[in-house]
Amino acid sequence: MLEHVENSSDKTDWRKDDVASFCGVGTRTVENWMTREGLPHYKIGHVVRFKPQDVKDFLESKRQVVRG
């Protein structure tokens, strides 16, 4: 699945499991990000989709520099 996500163009919307694979987390974490962290998504009926650039922007906004 990850290979498909990395090779896909930004014109293809991602499913929850695509986002999870891309981020290296479980789908439950993606659901938590949607409800608690404001991960942009859209829902039509029971279908949830994500714009790849929105996911990348979301991750970038969460990035922190940690100095030891």
mmCIF file of C-alpha atoms in Angstrom:
data_model
loop_
_atom_site.group_PDB
_atom_site.id
_atom_site.type_symbol
_atom_site.label_atom_id
_atom_site.label_comp_id
_atom_site.label_asym_id
_atom_site.label_seq_id
_atom_site.Cartn_x
_atom_site.Cartn_y
_atom_site.Cartn_z
ATOM 1 C CA MET A 1 0.000 0.000 0.000
ATOM 2 C CA LEU A 2 2.778 2.471 0.906
ATOM 3 C CA GLU A 3 4.408 1.993 -2.482
ATOM 4 C CA HIS A 4 1.097 2.893 -4.134
ATOM 5 C CA VAL A 5 0.795 6.033 -2.011
ATOM 6 C CA GLU A 6 4.353 7.192 -2.614
ATOM 7 C CA ASN A 7 4.070 6.643 -6.364
ATOM 8 C CA SER A 8 0.636 8.194 -6.728
ATOM 9 C CA SER A 9 0.216 11.746 -7.914
ATOM 10 C CA ASP A 10 -1.347 14.397 -5.726
ATOM 11 C CA LYS A 11 -4.413 14.235 -7.985
ATOM 12 C CA THR A 12 -5.535 10.988 -6.343
ATOM 13 C CA ASP A 13 -7.254 11.327 -2.976
ATOM 14 C CA TRP A 14 -6.159 9.011 -0.189
ATOM 15 C CA ARG A 15 -8.185 6.686 2.017
ATOM 16 C CA LYS A 16 -7.650 6.342 5.758
ATOM 17 C CA ASP A 17 -5.371 3.340 5.316
ATOM 18 C CA ASP A 18 -3.321 5.226 2.705
ATOM 19 C CA VAL A 19 -2.747 8.051 5.185
ATOM 20 C CA ALA A 20 -1.873 5.562 7.916
ATOM 21 C CA SER A 21 0.661 3.807 5.672
ATOM 22 C CA PHE A 22 2.188 7.081 4.529
ATOM 23 C CA CYS A 23 2.578 8.269 8.143
ATOM 24 C CA GLY A 24 3.613 4.909 9.597
ATOM 25 C CA VAL A 25 0.726 4.833 12.086
ATOM 26 C CA GLY A 26 -2.516 2.913 12.519
ATOM 27 C CA THR A 27 -5.891 3.945 11.181
ATOM 28 C CA ARG A 28 -7.053 4.651 14.743
ATOM 29 C CA THR A 29 -4.356 7.310 15.021
ATOM 30 C CA VAL A 30 -5.575 8.839 11.760
ATOM 31 C CA GLU A 31 -9.115 8.901 13.192
ATOM 32 C CA ASN A 32 -7.813 10.616 16.333
ATOM 33 C CA TRP A 33 -5.994 13.194 14.222
ATOM 34 C CA MET A 34 -9.231 13.849 12.330
ATOM 35 C CA THR A 35 -11.324 14.408 15.448
ATOM 36 C CA ARG A 36 -8.803 15.854 17.904
ATOM 37 C CA GLU A 37 -6.098 17.485 15.810
ATOM 38 C CA GLY A 38 -8.083 18.788 12.851
ATOM 39 C CA LEU A 39 -6.588 16.665 10.065
ATOM 40 C CA PRO A 40 -8.362 18.005 6.959
ATOM 41 C CA HIS A 41 -10.619 15.463 5.280
ATOM 42 C CA TYR A 42 -13.928 15.229 3.545
ATOM 43 C CA LYS A 43 -16.697 12.740 3.970
ATOM 44 C CA ILE A 44 -19.404 11.770 1.528
ATOM 45 C CA GLY A 45 -21.755 9.294 3.144
ATOM 46 C CA HIS A 46 -19.473 6.790 4.863
ATOM 47 C CA VAL A 47 -16.540 7.464 2.566
ATOM 48 C CA VAL A 48 -13.659 9.495 4.024
ATOM 49 C CA ARG A 49 -10.977 10.906 1.735
ATOM 50 C CA PHE A 50 -7.904 13.084 2.178
ATOM 51 C CA LYS A 51 -6.051 15.372 -0.190
ATOM 52 C CA PRO A 52 -2.390 14.247 -0.127
ATOM 53 C CA GLN A 53 -1.115 17.823 0.152
ATOM 54 C CA ASP A 54 -3.424 18.449 3.136
ATOM 55 C CA VAL A 55 -1.906 15.437 4.908
ATOM 56 C CA LYS A 56 1.632 16.620 4.137
ATOM 57 C CA ASP A 57 0.811 20.148 5.338
ATOM 58 C CA PHE A 58 -0.756 18.737 8.515
ATOM 59 C CA LEU A 59 2.371 16.700 9.265
ATOM 60 C CA GLU A 60 4.599 19.689 8.592
ATOM 61 C CA SER A 61 2.558 21.799 11.017
ATOM 62 C CA LYS A 62 3.166 19.185 13.739
ATOM 63 C CA ARG A 63 6.925 19.016 13.197
ATOM 64 C CA GLN A 64 9.062 20.062 16.146
ATOM 65 C CA VAL A 65 12.790 20.459 16.434
ATOM 66 C CA VAL A 66 14.093 18.632 19.482
ATOM 67 C CA ARG A 67 17.473 19.589 20.816
ATOM 68 C CA GLY A 68 19.180 17.261 23.257
#
